[in-house]
Coordinates of C-alpha atoms and ligand atoms in Angstrom, one line a residue:
M1 CA -1.3 21.6 34.6
S2 CA -3.8 18.7 33.9
V3 CA -4.1 16.0 37.2
S4 CA -5.9 13.0 35.6
R5 CA -7.1 9.4 36.9
R6 CA -3.6 8.0 35.9
T7 CA -1.6 10.9 36.9
F8 CA -0.9 12.3 40.7
L9 CA 1.4 15.1 42.0
G10 CA 2.6 15.5 38.1
L11 CA 4.1 11.5 38.6
S12 CA 2.1 8.6 36.8
M13 CA 2.1 5.2 38.6
A14 CA 3.4 3.3 36.7
A15 CA 6.7 5.4 36.8
L16 CA 7.3 5.0 40.9
P17 CA 9.5 1.9 41.7
A18 CA 8.0 -0.9 43.3
W19 CA 8.2 -1.0 46.9
G20 CA 10.8 -1.6 48.7
Q21 CA 12.8 -1.4 45.1
V22 CA 16.1 1.2 45.0
R23 CA 15.7 3.1 41.4
P24 CA 19.5 3.9 40.4
A25 CA 19.6 7.6 40.5
L26 CA 19.0 9.0 36.2
R27 CA 22.6 9.3 34.6
Y28 CA 23.8 12.7 32.9
L29 CA 27.0 12.2 30.7
Q30 CA 28.9 15.1 29.6
P31 CA 31.5 15.3 26.6
G32 CA 34.5 13.6 27.6
D33 CA 32.3 11.2 29.6
A34 CA 32.8 8.0 29.4
G35 CA 29.6 6.7 27.7
Y36 CA 28.1 10.1 25.8
E37 CA 30.3 9.6 22.7
E38 CA 27.9 6.3 21.8
A39 CA 24.9 7.7 23.2
R40 CA 25.4 10.9 21.2
Q41 CA 26.1 8.9 18.0
P42 CA 23.5 9.5 15.3
F43 CA 23.0 7.3 12.4
N44 CA 23.9 10.0 10.0
S45 CA 27.7 10.3 10.6
I46 CA 28.4 13.7 9.3
I47 CA 26.1 14.7 12.4
L48 CA 28.2 16.5 15.1
L49 CA 26.1 18.7 17.0
R50 CA 27.0 18.4 21.1
P51 CA 24.7 18.2 23.5
G52 CA 25.5 20.0 26.7
R53 CA 24.7 17.0 29.0
I54 CA 23.3 13.6 28.2
A55 CA 19.8 11.7 30.7
C56 CA 20.2 8.6 29.8
C57 CA 16.9 7.7 31.1
R58 CA 15.3 4.3 31.6
T59 CA 12.2 4.8 32.9
E60 CA 9.4 7.4 32.8
A61 CA 10.5 9.4 35.7
D62 CA 13.4 9.2 34.9
V63 CA 11.9 11.6 31.4
I64 CA 10.3 13.6 34.3
A65 CA 13.6 14.5 36.1
A66 CA 15.3 14.4 33.0
V67 CA 12.7 18.2 32.0
R68 CA 12.3 19.3 35.6
H69 CA 16.3 19.7 35.1
A70 CA 15.8 21.4 31.9
K71 CA 12.8 23.5 31.9
E72 CA 15.3 24.7 36.1
A73 CA 18.6 25.2 34.1
G74 CA 17.1 26.7 31.1
L75 CA 18.1 24.4 28.4
P76 CA 16.5 23.3 25.3
V77 CA 15.2 19.9 24.6
A78 CA 16.6 17.4 21.5
I79 CA 14.9 13.5 22.4
K80 CA 16.7 10.6 20.5
S81 CA 14.9 7.1 20.4
G82 CA 16.3 5.4 17.3
G83 CA 18.8 8.4 16.3
H84 CA 18.1 7.9 12.5
D85 CA 16.7 11.3 12.0
F86 CA 18.5 11.9 8.2
H87 CA 19.8 15.4 9.8
G88 CA 20.0 15.2 13.5
F89 CA 16.6 16.5 14.2
S90 CA 17.2 14.5 17.3
L91 CA 20.1 16.0 18.8
N92 CA 21.7 19.6 20.0
D93 CA 24.9 21.5 20.3
G94 CA 24.8 21.6 24.2
G95 CA 21.8 21.3 24.9
L96 CA 19.9 19.0 27.3
L97 CA 19.2 15.8 25.4
V98 CA 17.3 12.7 26.5
E99 CA 18.0 9.8 25.0
L100 CA 16.1 6.7 25.5
S101 CA 16.9 3.6 24.1
G102 CA 17.3 2.2 28.0
M103 CA 13.8 2.4 27.7
A104 CA 12.6 -0.6 25.3
A105 CA 10.2 -2.5 27.2
R106 CA 7.3 -4.1 24.8
A107 CA 4.6 -6.4 26.0
L108 CA 1.5 -8.5 24.3
D109 CA -1.5 -8.6 25.9
A110 CA -2.6 -12.4 24.4
K111 CA -6.2 -11.6 24.7
T112 CA -6.6 -8.1 23.1
G113 CA -3.8 -7.8 20.5
H114 CA -3.0 -5.2 21.9
F115 CA 1.4 -4.6 21.9
T116 CA 3.0 -1.4 24.5
A117 CA 6.6 -0.7 23.1
G118 CA 8.8 1.9 25.2
P119 CA 10.2 4.7 22.9
G120 CA 13.4 2.7 22.7
L121 CA 12.3 0.0 20.9
K122 CA 14.0 -0.4 17.4
L123 CA 12.0 -1.7 14.5
R124 CA 14.3 -5.1 14.8
D125 CA 13.0 -5.8 18.5
C126 CA 9.5 -4.9 17.6
Y127 CA 9.2 -8.1 15.0
S128 CA 10.9 -10.7 16.9
A129 CA 8.7 -9.5 19.8
L130 CA 5.4 -10.0 18.1
I131 CA 6.2 -12.4 14.7
P132 CA 7.3 -15.7 17.2
R133 CA 4.1 -15.3 18.7
G134 CA 2.3 -15.1 15.6
R135 CA 1.4 -11.0 15.3
F136 CA 2.8 -7.8 13.7
L137 CA 2.8 -4.5 13.1
P138 CA 3.3 -2.6 9.8
A139 CA 6.1 -0.3 9.8
G140 CA 9.1 0.0 8.5
S141 CA 11.7 -2.3 7.0
C142 CA 15.3 -1.2 8.6
G143 CA 16.0 -2.8 11.7
G144 CA 17.6 0.3 13.6
V145 CA 14.7 2.5 13.3
G146 CA 13.4 3.7 16.3
L147 CA 9.5 2.8 16.4
S148 CA 9.4 5.8 18.4
G149 CA 10.6 8.6 15.3
L150 CA 9.1 6.1 12.6
T151 CA 5.2 6.4 14.2
L152 CA 5.0 9.9 15.2
G153 CA 6.2 10.6 12.0
G154 CA 3.3 8.4 10.5
G155 CA 5.4 5.3 9.4
Y156 CA 5.4 3.2 6.0
G157 CA 7.0 -0.1 5.0
L158 CA 6.6 -3.0 2.4
F159 CA 2.2 -3.7 4.5
S160 CA 1.4 -0.3 4.6
R161 CA -0.9 -0.8 1.3
E162 CA -2.9 -3.6 3.1
F163 CA -2.7 -2.5 6.6
G164 CA -2.6 1.1 6.3
L165 CA 1.0 3.5 8.4
T166 CA 2.5 2.7 12.0
C167 CA 0.9 5.3 12.8
D168 CA -2.6 4.3 12.0
H169 CA -2.3 1.2 14.2
L170 CA -1.5 3.6 17.6
L171 CA -4.1 3.5 20.4
S172 CA -3.1 5.8 23.0
V173 CA 0.6 7.4 24.0
R174 CA 1.7 8.5 27.4
L175 CA 3.8 11.7 27.3
V176 CA 5.7 14.2 29.9
D177 CA 5.1 17.5 28.6
G178 CA 7.1 21.1 29.0
Q179 CA 6.6 21.4 32.7
G180 CA 7.7 17.7 33.1
E181 CA 3.8 16.5 33.9
V182 CA 2.5 13.2 32.7
R183 CA 0.1 13.5 30.0
D184 CA -2.3 10.4 28.7
S185 CA -3.7 10.5 25.4
R186 CA -7.0 8.2 26.7
D187 CA -7.4 11.6 29.1
E188 CA -5.9 13.9 25.8
P189 CA -7.6 12.2 22.4
E190 CA -5.9 15.9 20.4
L191 CA -3.3 14.3 21.7
L192 CA -3.5 10.9 20.0
W193 CA -4.3 12.6 16.7
A194 CA -0.9 14.9 16.7
C195 CA 1.1 11.9 17.7
R196 CA -0.4 9.8 14.3
G197 CA 2.3 12.3 11.9
G198 CA 2.9 15.1 13.6
G199 CA 4.3 14.4 17.0
N200 CA 8.4 14.2 16.1
G201 CA 10.1 17.0 18.8
N202 CA 7.4 18.8 19.2
F203 CA 5.0 18.6 22.0
G204 CA 6.8 16.3 24.6
I205 CA 8.9 13.0 25.4
V206 CA 6.5 10.3 24.1
T207 CA 7.2 7.6 26.9
S208 CA 4.9 4.7 25.8
F209 CA 3.1 3.7 22.8
T210 CA 0.3 1.4 22.5
F211 CA -0.5 -0.4 18.9
E212 CA -2.8 -3.0 17.6
T213 CA -1.7 -5.7 15.8
R214 CA -2.0 -7.6 13.1
A215 CA -1.8 -11.7 12.3
A216 CA 1.5 -11.8 11.1
P217 CA 1.5 -13.2 7.0
P218 CA 3.1 -16.8 6.7
T219 CA 5.2 -15.9 4.2
L220 CA 6.2 -13.0 2.2
A221 CA 6.7 -13.4 -1.8
S222 CA 9.2 -10.7 -3.5
R223 CA 10.6 -10.7 -6.8
K224 CA 13.3 -8.1 -7.8
F225 CA 13.5 -6.6 -11.5
V226 CA 17.1 -4.8 -12.9
A227 CA 17.1 -3.4 -16.0
K228 CA 21.3 -1.9 -16.4
G229 CA 23.4 -0.1 -19.1
L230 CA 20.7 2.5 -19.1
D231 CA 21.1 6.1 -20.2
A232 CA 18.9 9.0 -18.8
R233 CA 16.6 8.4 -21.6
G234 CA 16.2 4.5 -20.4
L235 CA 15.6 5.3 -17.0
A236 CA 12.9 8.0 -17.9
R237 CA 10.9 5.0 -20.0
C238 CA 11.3 2.6 -17.2
M239 CA 9.9 5.2 -14.6
E240 CA 7.5 5.6 -16.2
R241 CA 6.3 2.6 -17.0
W242 CA 6.7 1.4 -13.2
F243 CA 4.2 4.3 -12.1
E244 CA 1.4 2.3 -14.4
I245 CA 2.2 -1.0 -13.1
A246 CA 2.8 0.0 -9.3
A247 CA -0.6 2.1 -10.2
A248 CA -3.2 -1.3 -11.0
L249 CA -1.1 -3.3 -8.2
P250 CA -4.1 -4.5 -5.7
E251 CA -3.0 -3.6 -1.7
P252 CA -1.1 -6.7 -0.7
C253 CA 1.1 -6.0 -3.1
F254 CA 4.1 -2.6 -2.6
S255 CA 7.2 -2.0 -5.5
A256 CA 9.5 0.6 -6.2
V257 CA 11.6 1.9 -8.3
I258 CA 15.1 2.6 -7.4
L259 CA 17.5 4.4 -10.2
N260 CA 20.9 4.1 -9.7
G261 CA 23.4 5.7 -11.9
S262 CA 22.9 3.1 -15.0
Q263 CA 20.6 0.3 -13.2
A264 CA 17.5 0.3 -12.8
T265 CA 15.7 -2.1 -10.1
V266 CA 12.1 -2.8 -9.4
L267 CA 11.2 -4.1 -6.0
L268 CA 8.2 -5.8 -5.4
T269 CA 6.3 -7.9 -2.5
S270 CA 3.5 -9.3 -1.1
T271 CA 2.2 -11.1 1.7
K272 CA -0.5 -13.5 -0.8
S273 CA 1.4 -15.6 -3.0
A274 CA 4.1 -14.8 -6.0
D275 CA 1.7 -17.3 -8.1
G276 CA -1.3 -14.9 -7.9
P277 CA -2.8 -13.2 -10.3
A278 CA -1.4 -10.0 -9.6
F279 CA 1.7 -10.9 -9.3
V280 CA 2.0 -12.5 -12.1
T281 CA 0.6 -9.7 -14.6
A282 CA 2.9 -7.2 -12.5
S283 CA 6.1 -9.4 -13.3
K284 CA 4.9 -10.3 -16.8
A285 CA 4.5 -6.2 -17.3
L286 CA 8.0 -5.6 -15.6
L287 CA 9.6 -8.2 -17.9
Q288 CA 7.4 -7.0 -21.1
A289 CA 9.4 -3.9 -20.0
G290 CA 13.1 -4.5 -20.6
F291 CA 13.7 -5.4 -16.6
T292 CA 14.8 -9.3 -16.2
S293 CA 14.6 -10.6 -12.4
K294 CA 16.0 -14.5 -11.7
G295 CA 12.5 -15.0 -10.1
P296 CA 10.6 -14.4 -7.2
L297 CA 11.5 -16.1 -3.6
T298 CA 9.0 -16.7 -1.2
R299 CA 9.8 -16.9 2.8
P300 CA 8.1 -17.8 6.2
F301 CA 7.6 -13.9 6.9
A302 CA 10.1 -13.2 9.6
R303 CA 13.0 -14.4 7.4
A304 CA 11.6 -12.3 4.9
L305 CA 11.6 -8.7 6.7
V306 CA 16.1 -9.6 8.6
T307 CA 16.6 -9.5 4.2
Y308 CA 15.2 -5.5 4.1
E309 CA 17.0 -4.6 7.6
G310 CA 19.2 -2.3 5.9
R311 CA 23.1 -1.1 6.2
P312 CA 24.5 -1.2 9.8
G313 CA 25.4 2.2 10.6
P314 CA 26.7 4.7 10.9
L315 CA 27.6 6.1 7.7
P316 CA 27.2 9.5 6.2
F317 CA 24.7 10.4 3.8
D318 CA 22.1 13.5 2.7
N319 CA 18.5 12.1 1.6
V320 CA 15.6 13.4 1.9
S321 CA 12.2 14.0 0.5
A322 CA 11.7 13.8 -3.2
G323 CA 7.8 14.6 -2.8
Y324 CA 4.2 13.2 -3.0
Y325 CA 2.8 12.5 -6.2
R326 CA -0.3 11.1 -7.7
G327 CA 1.4 9.6 -10.8
H328 CA 4.0 10.5 -13.4
D329 CA 2.6 13.4 -14.6
D330 CA 3.0 15.0 -11.4
L331 CA 7.0 14.3 -12.2
K332 CA 6.0 14.6 -15.9
S333 CA 7.8 17.3 -16.1
A334 CA 11.3 17.0 -14.3
A335 CA 11.3 13.8 -15.2
A336 CA 13.8 13.3 -17.8
G337 CA 16.1 16.4 -15.7
I338 CA 16.1 14.1 -12.9
C339 CA 17.6 10.8 -15.2
E340 CA 20.1 12.9 -16.1
T341 CA 21.1 13.9 -13.2
V342 CA 21.1 10.3 -11.3
R343 CA 22.5 8.7 -15.1
A344 CA 25.6 11.5 -14.0
T345 CA 26.5 11.3 -11.0
P346 CA 27.8 8.5 -8.8
G347 CA 26.5 8.4 -5.0
L348 CA 22.7 10.1 -6.1
I349 CA 20.0 7.8 -5.7
F350 CA 16.2 8.4 -6.6
Q351 CA 13.7 6.2 -5.4
V352 CA 9.9 6.4 -5.5
N353 CA 7.6 3.9 -3.4
T354 CA 3.8 3.7 -3.0
L355 CA 1.6 4.3 -1.1
G356 CA -2.5 4.4 -1.8
G357 CA -4.6 1.4 0.1
A358 CA -5.4 1.5 3.7
I359 CA -3.2 4.0 4.1
A360 CA -5.9 6.4 2.3
R361 CA -8.8 5.4 4.5
G362 CA -6.3 5.9 8.0
P363 CA -8.0 7.7 10.6
D364 CA -8.2 11.3 11.5
S365 CA -4.8 12.6 12.5
A366 CA -2.4 14.5 11.3
Y367 CA -0.7 13.2 8.8
P368 CA -2.2 15.2 5.8
H369 CA -1.2 13.4 2.7
R370 CA -3.4 10.4 2.5
E371 CA -4.3 11.2 -0.9
F372 CA -1.0 10.3 -2.8
P373 CA -0.2 6.8 -3.8
F374 CA 3.0 7.8 -4.4
L375 CA 6.4 8.7 -2.7
G376 CA 9.8 9.6 -3.3
E377 CA 12.7 9.7 -1.5
L378 CA 16.4 11.4 -3.1
Q379 CA 19.3 9.3 -1.3
A380 CA 22.8 10.8 -1.7
Y381 CA 25.8 8.2 -0.3
W382 CA 29.7 8.3 -0.4
E383 CA 32.0 7.0 1.6
K384 CA 33.5 9.8 4.1
G385 CA 33.9 12.7 4.9
A386 CA 31.6 16.0 3.3
I387 CA 29.8 15.1 0.8
P388 CA 31.9 15.7 -2.9
A389 CA 30.7 18.6 -4.4
K390 CA 29.6 16.6 -7.7
L391 CA 27.1 14.1 -5.7
A392 CA 26.5 17.6 -4.1
A393 CA 25.7 19.6 -6.7
G394 CA 23.7 16.2 -8.5
H395 CA 21.5 16.8 -5.3
A396 CA 20.5 20.2 -5.5
S397 CA 19.7 20.0 -9.0
V398 CA 16.8 17.7 -8.4
R399 CA 15.3 19.3 -5.5
A400 CA 14.8 21.9 -7.3
A401 CA 13.7 19.7 -10.5
L402 CA 11.6 19.1 -8.2
E403 CA 10.2 22.3 -7.2
A404 CA 9.9 23.9 -10.7
A405 CA 8.0 20.7 -11.7
G406 CA 5.5 22.2 -8.7
I407 CA 6.3 19.1 -5.5
R408 CA 5.6 20.8 -2.3
R409 CA 4.0 17.9 0.2
H410 CA 6.7 16.3 1.7
Y411 CA 6.8 13.0 3.8
R412 CA 7.8 14.8 7.2
N413 CA 9.9 11.7 8.2
Y414 CA 12.3 12.4 5.3
P415 CA 12.7 15.8 5.9
D416 CA 15.2 17.5 4.1
P417 CA 16.1 21.4 6.6
R418 CA 16.6 23.2 3.5
L419 CA 13.0 23.2 2.9
A420 CA 11.9 27.2 2.9
D421 CA 8.3 26.5 3.9
W422 CA 8.0 23.0 5.5
Q423 CA 5.4 23.5 8.1
T424 CA 3.0 23.6 4.6
A425 CA 5.6 20.9 2.6
Y426 CA 5.0 18.2 6.0
F427 CA 1.2 19.5 7.1
P428 CA -0.7 21.0 5.0
G429 CA -3.7 21.1 6.8
T430 CA -3.1 20.1 9.7
Y431 CA -0.4 22.4 10.4
E432 CA -2.4 25.3 13.0
R433 CA -3.8 22.7 15.0
L434 CA -0.6 21.2 16.0
Q435 CA 0.5 24.7 17.1
K436 CA -2.4 25.4 19.4
L437 CA -1.4 22.1 21.0
K438 CA 2.1 23.4 21.2
A439 CA 1.3 25.9 23.4
T440 CA -0.7 23.9 25.9
L441 CA 2.0 21.0 26.2
D442 CA 5.1 23.0 25.7
P443 CA 4.6 26.9 26.0
D444 CA 8.3 27.0 26.2
D445 CA 9.2 25.8 23.5
R446 CA 11.7 22.8 25.3
F447 CA 11.6 20.8 22.9
R448 CA 12.8 22.7 20.0
H449 CA 14.6 21.1 16.7
P450 CA 15.3 22.7 13.4
Q451 CA 11.1 21.8 11.8
S452 CA 10.3 21.4 15.0
V453 CA 6.3 22.5 15.2
R454 CA 6.3 26.9 16.2
L455 CA 4.2 28.0 19.3
P456 CA 0.9 30.2 17.5
G457 CA 2.1 33.3 16.0
N458 CA 5.6 31.7 15.6
Ligands
FAD501 C1 18.0 4.0 7.1 C2 16.5 4.6 7.3 C3 15.5 3.5 6.8 C4 14.8 4.2 7.3 N1 13.1 3.9 6.7 C5 12.0 3.8 6.8 C6 11.0 3.2 6.5 O1 11.1 2.1 6.0 N2 10.0 3.8 6.5 C7 9.4 5.1 6.8 O2 8.6 5.4 7.1 N3 10.8 5.3 7.8 C8 11.8 5.7 7.3 N4 13.6 5.8 8.3 C9 12.9 7.0 8.3 C10 12.5 7.1 10.1 O3 11.2 6.9 9.8 C11 12.4 8.5 10.4 O4 14.0 8.8 10.4 C12 12.8 8.1 12.0 O5 11.9 9.8 12.7 C13 13.8 7.2 12.7 O6 13.2 7.5 14.4 P1 13.9 7.2 15.1 O7 13.6 7.2 16.6 O8 15.2 6.5 14.5 O9 14.7 8.4 15.4 P2 15.2 9.8 16.5 O10 16.9 10.1 15.5 O11 15.7 9.1 17.5 O12 14.0 10.7 16.5 C14 13.6 11.4 14.9 C15 12.9 12.3 15.2 O13 12.0 11.9 16.7 C16 11.6 12.5 17.6 N5 11.9 11.5 18.9 C17 12.4 10.1 18.9 N6 11.3 9.7 19.6 C18 10.8 10.7 20.0 C19 9.8 10.5 21.7 N7 9.6 9.7 22.2 N8 9.0 11.4 22.0 C20 9.1 12.6 20.7 N9 9.7 12.9 19.9 C21 11.1 12.0 19.4 C22 13.3 14.0 17.5 O14 13.3 14.7 18.6 C23 13.3 13.8 16.1 O15 12.5 14.4 15.6 C24 14.3 5.7 7.5 C25 15.8 6.4 8.4 C26 16.4 5.6 8.2 C27 17.5 6.5 8.3

């Protein structure tokens, strides 16, 4: 056990109640208890895993107590913050769930611009805490996504090319390890390295994150381009042209191409003016490529972010990483087949987003994909029940096409439980170092899910 200047007998000073205050006891919920279903519910409604007990934590001391309880009872521990994991890696069947939505404290230090957040904070609350005070943290767009899971797996969004990933803004974390001891990355820099992209449910429970923030841009310019009624070749042509246009964008711009049925949609955003030369050049090129558009919109920054909040859940879906690319060439052999499948499969969406820019210059970290300027995502949505057979077949066919094209690098925050070699896909070059930290922080493998970092030798 490491006893640092910030921990004493395994309890941090921050975790202790103020003198004279009585802290309400940690609540454990079991199936059938009021509140159990709500605490369990993940964003993806097809996940039916049911923990045997849920510890609804409100303080770091609760988290310590919950982990010690799991150790005594020999239970595996799952960790749930925002609950947006694509495939339920924040739940388990019959074990203990540490549920953190009640730990959503936030504090901005006006002098340093440093922002300290509890693990239960959602992106929408992060933005609303910062932007009115002129600051912001570059993160993802969907308001309900947890800042915890997003940061611990990387965290990209409309502003990553200009400022870097969310995890690149991380300055320190506090974490309760597998023995129920508090660790602080200010004493253990390896923990910070790991939590920048390699920390999802692997070593312990992060109870506090401190980030550096950026000056909030005053406005966000955006423009949507649509091409409808396309056949598979038309979709493929639009995507190829988009790769060329997107590769030339300056760092304040983000873009995504979304293929859905017979339609290709392109989103273009910029923290600079829509009248600027780069935005205008890209817009002209997209119009020449056959897209139509109603024109650009420039909105106050906070209001613009709200429009990207996404659909409320829970809802059924099967989304996975479709891999990292250097450019269209990486997808060339697969593109025609992917477009044919998407064209023929209702509910299947193939999307590519821009990365690059400041991400490539980020700090040394467990996130190992900095050289890739594009990230793909394969999405499947349906109304209710199990995934329709045709949609499942289309999904499998696109995954097979990507595999055959040699696309083997994947984003940890878009996990795919079917990936055989997920260690190398998510953490090429950093996995063994993560395993060493696992051995130090969680030698009993208390924290585990289907793709959690294994102990060395496993
Ligand atoms: C609708 C939607 C939109 C998304 N948009 C984006 C986007 O714009 N950009 C992007 O990069 N990603 C995006 N994602 C992916 C998202 O980053 C991941 O799903 C992320 O892991 C979710 O974090 P969470 O806290 O909500 O999830 P949870 O399900 O609570 O947790 C996810 C994982 O992190 C671990 N974890 C959670 N909290 C802690 C903690 N305190 N300590 C240690 N481990 C913890 C869990 O064990 C689990 O493995 C999106 C996902 C969805 C469903």
